[in-house]
Coordinates of C-alpha atoms and ligand atoms in Angstrom, one line a residue:
Chain A
M1 CA 94.2 -106.6 156.4
K2 CA 93.0 -110.1 157.0
I3 CA 95.1 -112.9 158.4
L4 CA 94.1 -114.8 155.2
K5 CA 95.7 -112.1 153.1
L6 CA 99.0 -112.6 154.9
I7 CA 98.8 -116.3 154.4
F8 CA 98.2 -115.8 150.7
K9 CA 101.0 -113.3 150.4
N10 CA 103.3 -115.7 152.2
A11 CA 102.3 -118.6 150.0
L12 CA 103.2 -116.7 146.8
R13 CA 106.2 -115.0 148.3
H14 CA 108.7 -116.9 146.1
K15 CA 106.9 -116.7 142.8
L16 CA 108.9 -119.2 140.9
R17 CA 109.1 -121.7 143.7
A18 CA 105.4 -121.4 144.3
F19 CA 104.7 -121.7 140.6
L20 CA 106.8 -124.8 140.2
T21 CA 105.3 -126.5 143.2
I22 CA 101.7 -125.7 142.1
V23 CA 102.4 -127.0 138.5
G24 CA 104.0 -130.1 140.0
I25 CA 100.9 -130.7 142.1
A26 CA 98.7 -130.0 139.2
I27 CA 100.4 -132.5 137.0
A28 CA 100.3 -135.1 139.7
V29 CA 96.6 -134.5 140.4
M30 CA 96.0 -134.8 136.6
A31 CA 97.9 -138.1 136.5
F32 CA 96.0 -139.3 139.5
G33 CA 92.7 -138.4 137.9
L34 CA 93.5 -140.1 134.7
L35 CA 94.8 -143.3 136.3
Q36 CA 91.8 -143.4 138.6
T37 CA 89.5 -142.9 135.6
V38 CA 91.1 -145.9 133.9
V39 CA 90.7 -148.0 137.1
T40 CA 87.1 -146.9 137.5
A41 CA 86.3 -147.5 133.9
W42 CA 87.6 -151.0 134.2
N43 CA 85.7 -151.7 137.4
A44 CA 82.5 -150.3 135.8
G45 CA 82.8 -153.0 133.2
V46 CA 82.9 -155.6 135.9
E47 CA 80.2 -153.9 138.0
A48 CA 77.9 -153.7 135.1
A49 CA 77.7 -157.5 135.0
A50 CA 74.5 -158.5 136.4
A51 CA 74.6 -160.7 139.5
D52 CA 71.7 -162.9 138.4
R53 CA 73.5 -164.0 135.3
L54 CA 75.7 -167.0 134.9
I55 CA 78.0 -167.7 132.1
T56 CA 78.4 -171.3 131.0
R57 CA 81.4 -172.0 128.8
Q58 CA 83.5 -175.0 127.8
A59 CA 85.4 -176.2 130.8
V60 CA 88.9 -176.2 129.2
S61 CA 88.7 -172.9 127.4
F62 CA 86.3 -170.4 126.3
I63 CA 87.5 -170.7 122.7
F64 CA 86.1 -174.3 122.5
P65 CA 82.4 -174.5 121.5
L66 CA 79.5 -176.1 123.3
P67 CA 76.6 -178.0 121.6
Y68 CA 73.4 -176.1 120.9
A69 CA 71.5 -178.9 122.5
Y70 CA 72.7 -177.8 126.0
K71 CA 70.3 -174.8 125.8
D72 CA 67.2 -177.0 126.4
Q73 CA 68.9 -179.0 129.1
I74 CA 69.9 -175.9 131.0
S75 CA 66.5 -174.3 130.5
K76 CA 64.8 -177.2 132.2
L77 CA 66.5 -176.6 135.6
P78 CA 63.9 -175.1 137.9
E79 CA 66.2 -172.3 139.2
V80 CA 66.7 -171.0 135.6
K81 CA 64.6 -168.2 134.3
N82 CA 66.0 -167.6 130.8
V83 CA 68.9 -168.9 128.7
T84 CA 70.5 -167.1 125.8
F85 CA 73.8 -167.7 124.0
F86 CA 76.5 -166.1 121.9
N87 CA 79.2 -166.9 119.4
W88 CA 82.1 -164.6 119.1
F89 CA 82.2 -163.5 115.5
G90 CA 85.3 -161.3 115.4
G91 CA 85.8 -160.1 111.8
V92 CA 86.6 -156.6 110.5
Y93 CA 84.2 -153.7 109.9
I94 CA 85.8 -151.0 107.8
D95 CA 88.8 -150.5 110.0
K96 CA 90.9 -153.3 111.3
N97 CA 92.0 -151.3 114.3
Q98 CA 88.5 -150.4 115.4
F99 CA 87.4 -152.9 118.0
F100 CA 83.9 -153.5 119.1
A101 CA 82.0 -156.7 120.1
R102 CA 80.4 -158.5 117.1
M103 CA 78.5 -161.5 118.1
A104 CA 75.9 -164.0 117.0
C105 CA 73.1 -164.1 119.4
D106 CA 69.7 -165.7 120.0
P107 CA 67.3 -162.9 119.0
E108 CA 64.4 -164.6 120.8
T109 CA 66.0 -164.4 124.3
L110 CA 68.7 -161.7 124.0
F111 CA 66.6 -158.8 125.4
D112 CA 65.1 -161.0 128.2
V113 CA 68.4 -161.9 129.6
Y114 CA 70.0 -158.5 128.9
P115 CA 67.3 -156.0 129.8
E116 CA 70.0 -153.3 130.0
F117 CA 69.8 -153.2 126.2
V118 CA 66.7 -151.1 125.7
V119 CA 64.8 -151.3 122.4
T120 CA 61.3 -150.4 121.4
P121 CA 58.9 -153.3 120.8
A122 CA 58.7 -152.3 117.1
E123 CA 62.4 -152.5 116.7
R124 CA 62.6 -155.8 118.6
E125 CA 59.9 -157.1 116.3
A126 CA 61.8 -156.0 113.2
F127 CA 65.0 -157.5 114.4
L128 CA 63.3 -160.8 115.1
K129 CA 61.6 -161.0 111.8
E130 CA 64.6 -160.5 109.4
R131 CA 67.1 -163.3 109.5
N132 CA 70.1 -161.3 108.4
S133 CA 69.3 -158.3 110.6
C134 CA 71.4 -157.0 113.5
V135 CA 70.9 -154.8 116.5
I136 CA 73.6 -152.3 117.4
G137 CA 74.4 -150.1 120.4
A138 CA 73.6 -146.4 120.2
D139 CA 77.2 -145.4 120.7
L140 CA 78.3 -147.6 117.8
A141 CA 75.5 -146.1 115.6
K142 CA 76.8 -142.7 116.4
M143 CA 80.4 -143.6 115.8
Y144 CA 79.7 -145.0 112.3
K145 CA 76.7 -142.7 111.6
L146 CA 74.5 -145.8 111.2
K147 CA 70.8 -145.8 111.2
V148 CA 68.0 -148.3 110.9
G149 CA 68.0 -149.8 107.4
D150 CA 71.7 -149.4 106.8
I151 CA 73.8 -152.3 105.7
M152 CA 76.9 -153.4 107.7
E153 CA 79.4 -155.3 105.7
L154 CA 81.8 -157.4 107.7
E155 CA 84.7 -159.4 106.6
G156 CA 84.9 -162.6 108.6
D157 CA 88.0 -164.2 110.0
I158 CA 86.8 -166.9 112.4
Y159 CA 83.9 -167.3 110.0
P160 CA 85.4 -166.5 106.6
G161 CA 83.6 -164.7 103.9
Q162 CA 81.8 -161.5 103.3
W163 CA 78.8 -160.9 105.7
Q164 CA 76.1 -158.4 105.3
F165 CA 73.7 -157.4 107.9
V166 CA 70.8 -154.9 107.9
V167 CA 70.5 -152.7 111.0
R168 CA 67.0 -153.2 112.3
A169 CA 67.3 -152.0 115.8
I170 CA 69.5 -149.6 117.8
Y171 CA 69.6 -150.3 121.5
Q172 CA 69.9 -147.6 124.2
P173 CA 72.0 -148.4 127.2
R174 CA 69.9 -148.5 130.3
D175 CA 72.5 -146.5 132.2
K176 CA 76.0 -145.2 131.9
T177 CA 77.7 -148.4 132.8
V178 CA 76.2 -150.4 130.0
D179 CA 78.3 -150.9 126.9
A180 CA 76.5 -149.4 123.9
T181 CA 79.1 -150.3 121.3
G182 CA 78.0 -153.9 120.7
M183 CA 76.6 -155.5 117.5
Y184 CA 74.4 -158.6 117.7
F185 CA 73.0 -160.7 114.8
H186 CA 71.0 -163.9 114.4
W187 CA 72.9 -167.1 115.4
Q188 CA 70.6 -169.0 113.1
Y189 CA 71.9 -167.0 110.1
L190 CA 75.5 -167.7 111.0
D191 CA 74.8 -171.4 111.6
E192 CA 73.1 -172.0 108.3
R193 CA 75.9 -170.5 106.3
I194 CA 78.6 -172.4 108.3
R195 CA 76.7 -175.6 107.8
Q196 CA 77.2 -175.3 104.0
V197 CA 80.9 -174.7 104.1
S198 CA 82.1 -176.7 107.1
P199 CA 79.3 -178.8 108.5
E200 CA 81.5 -180.1 111.4
R201 CA 81.3 -176.6 112.8
A202 CA 77.5 -176.3 112.7
G203 CA 75.4 -176.2 115.9
N204 CA 78.2 -174.7 117.9
I205 CA 77.6 -172.2 120.7
G206 CA 80.3 -170.0 122.1
W207 CA 78.8 -169.6 125.6
F208 CA 75.5 -169.6 127.3
A209 CA 74.2 -166.7 129.4
V210 CA 71.9 -168.1 132.0
Q211 CA 69.5 -165.8 134.0
I212 CA 68.6 -167.4 137.3
K213 CA 65.6 -166.7 139.5
D214 CA 67.6 -166.0 142.7
A215 CA 71.0 -164.3 142.5
R216 CA 71.9 -165.7 145.9
Q217 CA 71.7 -169.2 144.4
S218 CA 74.4 -168.5 141.8
A219 CA 77.0 -170.9 143.3
A220 CA 74.5 -173.8 143.7
V221 CA 73.0 -173.3 140.3
S222 CA 76.4 -173.1 138.7
E223 CA 77.3 -176.5 140.2
R224 CA 74.0 -178.0 139.0
I225 CA 74.6 -176.8 135.5
D226 CA 78.1 -178.2 135.4
A227 CA 76.9 -181.5 136.9
L228 CA 74.5 -181.9 133.9
F229 CA 77.4 -182.2 131.5
Q230 CA 79.9 -184.0 133.6
N231 CA 81.6 -186.8 131.7
S232 CA 80.1 -185.6 128.5
R233 CA 82.0 -184.8 125.3
A234 CA 82.0 -181.1 126.3
E235 CA 82.2 -180.5 130.0
T236 CA 81.2 -177.0 131.1
K237 CA 82.4 -174.4 133.6
T238 CA 79.7 -172.0 134.9
E239 CA 80.4 -168.9 136.9
T240 CA 78.8 -165.6 137.5
E241 CA 79.1 -163.0 134.8
R242 CA 81.1 -160.9 137.1
A243 CA 83.6 -163.6 137.8
F244 CA 83.7 -164.4 134.0
Q245 CA 84.5 -160.8 133.2
Q246 CA 87.2 -160.6 135.8
G247 CA 88.7 -163.8 134.5
F248 CA 88.4 -162.6 130.9
V249 CA 90.7 -159.7 131.7
A250 CA 92.7 -161.4 134.4
S251 CA 96.0 -160.2 133.0
S252 CA 94.7 -156.7 132.7
G253 CA 93.6 -157.0 136.3
A254 CA 97.3 -156.9 137.4
I255 CA 97.9 -153.9 135.3
I256 CA 94.8 -152.2 136.7
T257 CA 96.0 -152.9 140.2
S258 CA 99.4 -151.4 139.5
L259 CA 97.8 -148.3 138.0
N260 CA 95.8 -148.0 141.1
V261 CA 98.9 -148.3 143.3
M262 CA 100.7 -145.9 141.0
S263 CA 98.1 -143.2 141.4
F264 CA 98.5 -143.3 145.1
V265 CA 102.3 -143.3 144.8
I266 CA 101.9 -140.1 142.9
I267 CA 99.9 -138.6 145.7
G268 CA 102.8 -139.6 148.0
I269 CA 105.2 -137.8 145.7
I270 CA 103.3 -134.6 145.7
M271 CA 103.3 -134.7 149.5
L272 CA 107.1 -134.9 149.4
V273 CA 107.3 -132.0 146.9
L274 CA 105.0 -129.8 148.9
G275 CA 106.6 -130.8 152.2
N276 CA 110.0 -129.9 150.8
T277 CA 108.7 -126.5 149.7
M278 CA 107.1 -125.9 153.0
I279 CA 110.2 -126.9 155.0
M280 CA 112.3 -124.4 152.9
S281 CA 109.8 -121.6 153.4
A282 CA 109.4 -122.2 157.1
R283 CA 113.1 -122.3 157.6
E284 CA 113.6 -119.1 155.8
R285 CA 111.0 -117.5 158.0
T286 CA 112.3 -118.8 161.3
R287 CA 113.1 -115.2 162.4
E288 CA 109.7 -113.9 161.1
Y289 CA 107.9 -116.6 163.1
A290 CA 109.9 -115.6 166.2
V291 CA 108.9 -111.9 165.6
L292 CA 105.2 -112.9 165.3
K293 CA 105.4 -114.9 168.5
T294 CA 107.1 -111.9 170.1
L295 CA 104.2 -109.7 169.1
G296 CA 101.9 -112.1 170.9
F297 CA 100.8 -114.4 168.1
T298 CA 100.2 -117.9 169.5
G299 CA 100.8 -121.4 168.4
G300 CA 97.3 -121.5 167.0
H301 CA 98.0 -118.5 164.7
L302 CA 101.3 -120.0 163.6
S303 CA 99.6 -123.3 162.8
A304 CA 97.1 -121.3 160.7
F305 CA 99.9 -119.5 158.9
V306 CA 101.9 -122.6 158.1
A307 CA 99.1 -125.0 157.3
G308 CA 97.2 -122.3 155.5
E309 CA 100.1 -121.6 153.3
S310 CA 100.5 -125.3 152.5
L311 CA 96.8 -125.7 151.8
I312 CA 96.7 -122.7 149.5
I313 CA 99.5 -124.2 147.4
S314 CA 98.0 -127.6 147.4
F315 CA 94.5 -126.2 146.5
L316 CA 95.8 -124.1 143.7
G317 CA 97.7 -127.1 142.4
A318 CA 94.7 -129.4 142.8
G319 CA 92.4 -126.9 141.2
L320 CA 94.7 -126.5 138.2
G321 CA 95.1 -130.2 138.0
L322 CA 91.4 -130.9 138.0
A323 CA 90.9 -128.2 135.5
I324 CA 93.2 -129.9 133.1
V325 CA 92.2 -133.5 133.9
Y326 CA 88.8 -133.0 132.3
P327 CA 90.1 -132.2 128.8
V328 CA 92.8 -134.8 129.2
V329 CA 90.3 -137.5 130.1
A330 CA 88.1 -136.4 127.2
M331 CA 91.0 -136.6 124.8
F332 CA 92.0 -139.9 126.2
S333 CA 88.5 -141.3 125.6
I334 CA 88.7 -140.3 122.0
L335 CA 92.1 -142.0 121.6
V336 CA 91.2 -145.2 123.4
P337 CA 89.4 -147.5 121.0
K338 CA 85.7 -147.6 121.8
G339 CA 84.7 -150.8 123.4
W340 CA 87.8 -151.1 125.5
F341 CA 85.9 -149.4 128.2
P342 CA 82.2 -149.2 128.2
V343 CA 82.3 -145.9 130.0
F344 CA 85.3 -143.6 130.3
N345 CA 84.7 -140.4 132.1
L346 CA 85.8 -138.7 135.3
A347 CA 83.8 -140.1 138.1
P348 CA 82.7 -137.7 140.8
S349 CA 84.3 -140.0 143.3
T350 CA 87.6 -139.5 141.5
V351 CA 87.3 -135.7 141.7
I352 CA 86.4 -136.0 145.4
L353 CA 89.3 -138.4 146.0
A354 CA 91.7 -136.0 144.3
A355 CA 90.4 -133.0 146.2
S356 CA 90.5 -134.7 149.5
S357 CA 94.0 -136.0 148.8
A358 CA 95.0 -132.5 148.1
I359 CA 93.7 -131.4 151.5
L360 CA 95.3 -134.3 153.2
V361 CA 98.6 -133.6 151.5
G362 CA 98.4 -129.9 152.4
V363 CA 97.9 -130.7 156.0
L364 CA 100.5 -133.5 156.2
A365 CA 103.1 -131.4 154.3
S366 CA 102.9 -128.7 157.0
I367 CA 103.4 -131.0 160.0
I368 CA 107.2 -130.9 160.0
P369 CA 107.7 -127.2 159.3
L370 CA 105.0 -126.4 161.8
R371 CA 106.5 -128.5 164.5
R372 CA 109.8 -126.7 164.0
A373 CA 108.2 -123.3 164.0
L374 CA 106.4 -124.1 167.2
K375 CA 109.3 -125.7 168.9
T376 CA 111.8 -122.9 168.2
R377 CA 112.1 -120.6 171.1
I378 CA 111.6 -117.0 170.4
V379 CA 115.1 -116.0 171.5
D380 CA 116.7 -118.7 169.3
G381 CA 114.4 -117.7 166.4
L382 CA 115.4 -114.0 166.7
R383 CA 119.1 -115.0 166.6
F384 CA 118.5 -117.1 163.5
I385 CA 120.5 -116.0 160.5
G386 CA 119.1 -117.5 157.3
Chain B
M1 CA 107.7 -92.3 190.7
P2 CA 106.3 -95.9 190.9
T3 CA 108.4 -98.8 189.8
A4 CA 107.7 -100.2 186.3
I5 CA 110.1 -103.1 186.3
S6 CA 111.8 -104.8 189.1
V7 CA 114.5 -107.4 188.3
E8 CA 115.3 -109.4 191.4
N9 CA 118.4 -111.6 191.6
V10 CA 118.0 -112.9 188.1
Y11 CA 120.4 -115.7 187.2
K12 CA 120.4 -117.1 183.7
S13 CA 122.4 -119.8 182.2
Y14 CA 122.4 -121.6 178.9
M15 CA 123.3 -125.2 178.3
R16 CA 125.9 -125.6 175.7
D17 CA 127.1 -129.2 175.0
K18 CA 125.8 -130.3 178.4
L19 CA 127.8 -127.5 180.0
E20 CA 126.1 -124.8 181.9
V21 CA 127.2 -121.4 180.7
P22 CA 126.2 -118.6 183.1
V23 CA 125.1 -115.5 181.2
L24 CA 123.6 -113.3 184.0
N25 CA 124.8 -113.5 187.6
N26 CA 122.2 -112.5 190.0
V27 CA 121.3 -109.3 188.3
S28 CA 119.0 -106.9 190.2
L29 CA 117.7 -103.8 188.6
T30 CA 114.8 -101.4 189.2
I31 CA 113.3 -99.3 186.5
Q32 CA 110.8 -96.5 187.3
E33 CA 107.8 -95.7 185.2
G34 CA 108.7 -93.2 182.5
E35 CA 112.4 -94.0 182.8
F36 CA 114.6 -94.2 179.7
I37 CA 117.4 -96.6 180.5
A38 CA 120.3 -97.7 178.3
L39 CA 122.1 -101.0 178.8
M40 CA 125.7 -101.0 177.6
G41 CA 128.5 -103.5 177.7
P42 CA 130.8 -105.6 175.6
S43 CA 129.6 -108.2 173.2
G44 CA 128.4 -111.3 175.0
S45 CA 128.0 -109.6 178.3
G46 CA 124.3 -110.5 178.5
K47 CA 122.6 -107.3 177.4
T48 CA 120.2 -108.9 175.0
T49 CA 119.5 -111.7 177.4
L50 CA 118.6 -109.3 180.2
L51 CA 116.4 -107.3 177.8
N52 CA 114.6 -110.4 176.6
I53 CA 113.9 -111.5 180.1
I54 CA 112.5 -108.1 181.0
A55 CA 110.3 -108.2 177.9
G56 CA 109.0 -111.6 178.6
I57 CA 110.4 -113.5 175.6
D58 CA 113.0 -115.4 177.7
R59 CA 112.8 -116.7 181.2
P60 CA 115.3 -116.4 184.0
T61 CA 116.8 -119.7 185.3
R62 CA 116.3 -118.3 188.8
G63 CA 115.0 -115.0 190.2
R64 CA 111.9 -112.9 189.8
V65 CA 110.9 -110.3 187.2
L66 CA 108.1 -108.0 188.3
V67 CA 106.6 -105.9 185.6
Q68 CA 103.9 -103.5 187.0
G69 CA 103.5 -105.9 189.8
T70 CA 103.2 -109.1 187.7
D71 CA 105.8 -111.8 188.2
I72 CA 106.1 -112.6 184.5
A73 CA 108.4 -115.5 185.1
T74 CA 105.5 -117.5 186.4
L75 CA 103.1 -116.8 183.6
S76 CA 102.2 -119.6 181.1
E77 CA 103.3 -119.2 177.5
A78 CA 99.9 -118.2 176.3
T79 CA 99.3 -115.7 179.1
L80 CA 102.8 -114.3 178.6
A81 CA 102.1 -113.9 174.9
K82 CA 98.9 -112.0 175.7
W83 CA 100.7 -109.9 178.3
R84 CA 103.5 -109.0 175.8
S85 CA 101.0 -107.9 173.2
R86 CA 99.4 -105.5 175.7
H87 CA 102.3 -104.2 177.6
V88 CA 105.5 -104.3 175.6
G89 CA 106.6 -102.8 172.2
F90 CA 109.6 -104.3 170.5
I91 CA 112.2 -102.6 168.4
F92 CA 115.0 -104.8 166.9
Q93 CA 118.3 -104.0 165.4
F94 CA 117.3 -105.4 162.0
Y95 CA 113.8 -104.0 162.1
N96 CA 112.2 -107.4 161.5
L97 CA 109.4 -106.1 159.4
I98 CA 107.4 -108.7 157.4
P99 CA 108.6 -108.2 153.8
V100 CA 105.3 -109.1 152.1
L101 CA 103.3 -106.5 154.1
T102 CA 103.2 -102.8 153.5
A103 CA 104.2 -100.3 156.1
Y104 CA 100.5 -99.9 157.0
E105 CA 100.0 -103.7 157.3
N106 CA 103.1 -104.2 159.3
V107 CA 101.9 -101.6 161.9
E108 CA 98.5 -103.1 161.9
L109 CA 99.8 -106.6 162.6
P110 CA 99.9 -106.4 166.4
L111 CA 96.5 -104.8 166.4
M112 CA 95.1 -108.0 164.8
L113 CA 95.4 -109.5 168.2
T114 CA 93.2 -106.8 169.9
P115 CA 89.4 -106.6 169.8
L116 CA 89.7 -103.3 167.8
N117 CA 87.6 -103.2 164.6
K118 CA 88.9 -102.2 161.2
A119 CA 88.1 -98.5 161.6
Q120 CA 89.7 -98.3 165.0
R121 CA 92.8 -100.1 163.8
K122 CA 93.1 -97.7 160.9
D123 CA 92.9 -94.8 163.3
Q124 CA 95.7 -96.2 165.5
V125 CA 97.9 -97.2 162.5
E126 CA 97.7 -93.8 161.0
R127 CA 98.4 -92.1 164.3
A128 CA 101.4 -94.3 164.9
L129 CA 102.8 -93.8 161.4
A130 CA 102.2 -90.0 161.6
M131 CA 104.0 -90.0 164.9
V132 CA 107.1 -91.5 163.3
G133 CA 106.8 -89.1 160.3
L134 CA 105.8 -91.7 157.7
A135 CA 102.2 -90.8 157.0
D136 CA 103.1 -90.6 153.4
R137 CA 104.7 -94.0 153.1
M138 CA 101.9 -96.2 154.3
K139 CA 101.6 -98.2 151.0
H140 CA 105.3 -98.8 150.7
Y141 CA 106.8 -102.2 151.2
P142 CA 109.9 -102.6 153.5
K143 CA 112.2 -103.0 150.6
Q144 CA 111.1 -99.7 149.2
L145 CA 112.2 -97.9 152.3
S146 CA 115.5 -96.8 153.7
G147 CA 116.9 -98.5 156.8
G148 CA 116.0 -95.5 158.9
Q149 CA 112.5 -95.5 157.5
E150 CA 112.2 -99.2 158.1
Q151 CA 113.2 -98.7 161.7
R152 CA 110.6 -96.0 162.1
V153 CA 107.9 -98.3 160.7
A154 CA 109.1 -100.8 163.3
I155 CA 108.8 -98.2 166.0
A156 CA 105.3 -97.4 164.8
R157 CA 104.5 -101.1 165.0
A158 CA 105.9 -101.1 168.6
I159 CA 103.7 -98.2 169.7
A160 CA 100.6 -99.0 167.7
S161 CA 98.9 -101.0 170.5
D162 CA 100.0 -98.3 173.0
P163 CA 102.1 -100.4 175.3
D164 CA 103.6 -98.8 178.5
I165 CA 107.1 -100.3 177.9
L166 CA 109.3 -100.2 174.9
V167 CA 112.3 -102.5 174.6
A168 CA 114.9 -101.8 171.9
D169 CA 117.9 -104.0 171.1
E170 CA 120.5 -101.8 169.4
P171 CA 117.9 -99.9 167.5
T172 CA 120.5 -97.8 165.7
G173 CA 123.0 -100.6 165.3
D174 CA 122.5 -100.9 161.6
L175 CA 122.0 -97.2 160.8
D176 CA 124.1 -94.3 159.6
K177 CA 124.7 -91.5 162.1
R178 CA 122.0 -89.2 160.7
S179 CA 119.3 -91.9 160.7
A180 CA 120.5 -93.0 164.1
D181 CA 120.0 -89.5 165.4
D182 CA 116.5 -89.3 164.0
I183 CA 115.6 -92.6 165.7
M184 CA 117.0 -91.5 169.0
T185 CA 115.1 -88.2 168.8
L186 CA 112.0 -90.2 168.1
L187 CA 112.6 -92.5 171.1
E188 CA 113.3 -89.5 173.3
R189 CA 110.0 -88.0 172.3
L190 CA 108.1 -91.2 173.0
N191 CA 109.7 -91.2 176.4
Q192 CA 109.1 -87.5 177.2
E193 CA 105.8 -86.8 175.4
L194 CA 104.0 -90.1 175.8
G195 CA 105.7 -91.2 179.0
K196 CA 106.8 -94.6 177.7
T197 CA 109.2 -96.5 179.8
I198 CA 112.1 -97.4 177.5
V199 CA 114.8 -100.1 178.0
M200 CA 117.4 -99.9 175.3
V201 CA 120.5 -102.0 174.6
T202 CA 123.2 -100.1 172.7
H203 CA 126.8 -100.0 171.8
D204 CA 126.6 -96.5 170.7
P205 CA 127.7 -93.9 173.3
A206 CA 125.9 -91.1 171.4
A207 CA 122.7 -93.1 171.6
A208 CA 123.2 -93.9 175.3
E209 CA 123.7 -90.2 176.0
R210 CA 120.0 -89.7 175.1
A211 CA 118.9 -92.0 177.9
G212 CA 118.2 -90.8 181.4
T213 CA 120.1 -93.7 182.9
V214 CA 123.0 -95.8 181.6
R215 CA 123.8 -99.2 183.1
H216 CA 126.8 -101.4 182.2
L217 CA 126.9 -105.1 182.0
E218 CA 130.2 -107.0 182.2
K219 CA 130.3 -110.8 181.8
G220 CA 126.9 -111.1 183.2
D221 CA 127.3 -108.7 186.1
L222 CA 125.4 -105.5 186.3
L223 CA 127.9 -102.8 187.4
P224 CA 126.9 -100.2 190.0
E225 CA 124.9 -97.2 189.0
E226 CA 126.4 -94.0 187.8
K227 CA 124.2 -90.9 187.4
M228 CA 124.6 -89.4 183.9
R229 CA 122.5 -86.3 184.1
Ligands
ATP1 N1 119.7 -118.8 173.0 C1 121.0 -118.9 173.5 N2 121.5 -120.2 173.5 C2 122.8 -120.3 174.0 N3 123.6 -119.4 174.3 C3 123.1 -118.1 174.3 C4 121.8 -117.8 173.8 N4 121.5 -116.5 173.9 C5 122.7 -116.0 174.3 N5 123.6 -116.9 174.6 C6 125.0 -116.7 175.1 O1 124.8 -115.8 176.2 C7 125.9 -114.9 176.2 C8 125.2 -113.5 176.2 O2 124.5 -113.3 175.0 P1 123.8 -111.9 174.7 O3 123.1 -112.0 173.4 O4 122.9 -111.6 175.9 O5 124.9 -110.9 174.7 P2 124.9 -109.4 174.3 O6 125.5 -108.6 175.4 O7 123.6 -109.0 173.8 O8 126.0 -109.4 173.1 P3 126.0 -108.5 171.7 O9 126.5 -107.2 172.1 O10 127.0 -109.2 170.9 O11 124.6 -108.5 171.2 C9 126.7 -115.1 174.9 O12 127.8 -115.8 175.3 C10 125.8 -115.9 174.1 O13 126.5 -116.8 173.3
MG2 MG1 122.8 -108.4 171.9

């Protein structure tokens, strides 16, 4: 017989109680994993933003446009390496509920400023040459089974009408944090059509993305850009892409924070559940622990018994929880509309966090019962009637 | 015969609601090696307390307890625990077996604290279980055994590490007459054949009769000796 075997047998002595505790921990670990995955996925979106990119938008709101002419003015600043720009197109592709970014872009500069969108030179060339062509992300291509040469037909809302684009390039994300569900087409094409129906809207740019030479200069360069257009018809607000993304989802930020807090509250709850189970078991075994002490087992042994039992339960629970969190996260990522999160999978850090929380919970939950077991004098323990 | 246990002027009191309640009043008692002594007396007279002090699981408030020359009252908890595991075997009224362990594993338990290897432990466990007549019940769990059998497993556990002293607190207190007789016969054999020193607390005169010496406690006082045999 090994001491470990006794610990194991003790842990599973009350089958139903052990089972319920283990399942409780498993569900909590699963919930923790899922919540943390949402948090990580959101943060990944922010992290993915390059530090050397600034976003220049209209000062009042990002829904008001900026004049195309700003591009040249910004480009002339010595700290600026490249400037590109976008217009939010919106619209509907096949299914109104499927969300992904559809934008007008500047095909000349897009890939310079966004090197994380990887295309072959041939594809880049093809995309450049054809004015009604578009480039789409590999994930989007997979989702709609699109290949080069296919036509995408969009129904416009911000820009009304039927819009047809030919897929000429499919970009690969440089790494897992890059969103590969975007669709980008020629701004020129959009502008020409708009000029015909509502000329007052022509020459409008949604926002500029400015690549700077030195990321450490971002604050200073931002100020310089905004200074260029001070007191003009359209003043600008420039900030790093990261800050822009955070602001863009400012309200979600609060939700994300509460999800984060909740996930740790859940860990706290498992600790109480396990602690309760451990206190009950240890109390019932008051006499047994006294007998073990009588036989010569020391405080060290008792600690191993109590903490070991607690750890076994928390490990079984955590193991089960982690086993179910993978399929749950996978299922969740199917249900969540693509594009909400550029990446949605269980990060190794989440698994490590869940596992180490389980260890911590196992240890903490055994403190009270262990202190009692150690403090009880043998003679009192032997007289104990459960 | 040399002295096994010498209790010298042991006074013991418990605190109850900040009130000191005396339980043993300057008890002195000498037990020879190989002696089989029964402690009798009314409930609450301090029998268990005296037994626990002799066995090193309780400490006297004042006085000395020498067991084979060691003043056990002065040992640290850890040393005392080690000392107990080497020198004393315990038999309780309610057996106190570990319910999730088989008879074999229960007997093996105290041997886990010795440097014996697995094969040596197996040897000892089988010998002890054979001694109590339960060689065929090794794989049984306590709840699959009768009370008498459980107590025999407990005795096997007490003798597994071959201690010189056995202490038993009402070992037959929870058994029917036949099982009680069997247990007493077993204790007698352990005393006579293996030369174990046995200190037993009992209410049962029939059980006390099997002991070589009977001493009475009354309200914490040890009454003068009367020779039985
Ligand atoms: N751990 C303790 N804490 C407080 N009081 C105790 C403790 N142990 C024993 N006592 C008290 O000491 C007295 C003697 O107890 P003890 O158990 O030694 O008696 P006993 O002779 O074994 O009785 P019984 O025949 O009922 O087992 C009792 O009054 C009991 O309440
Ligand atoms: Mg008693």
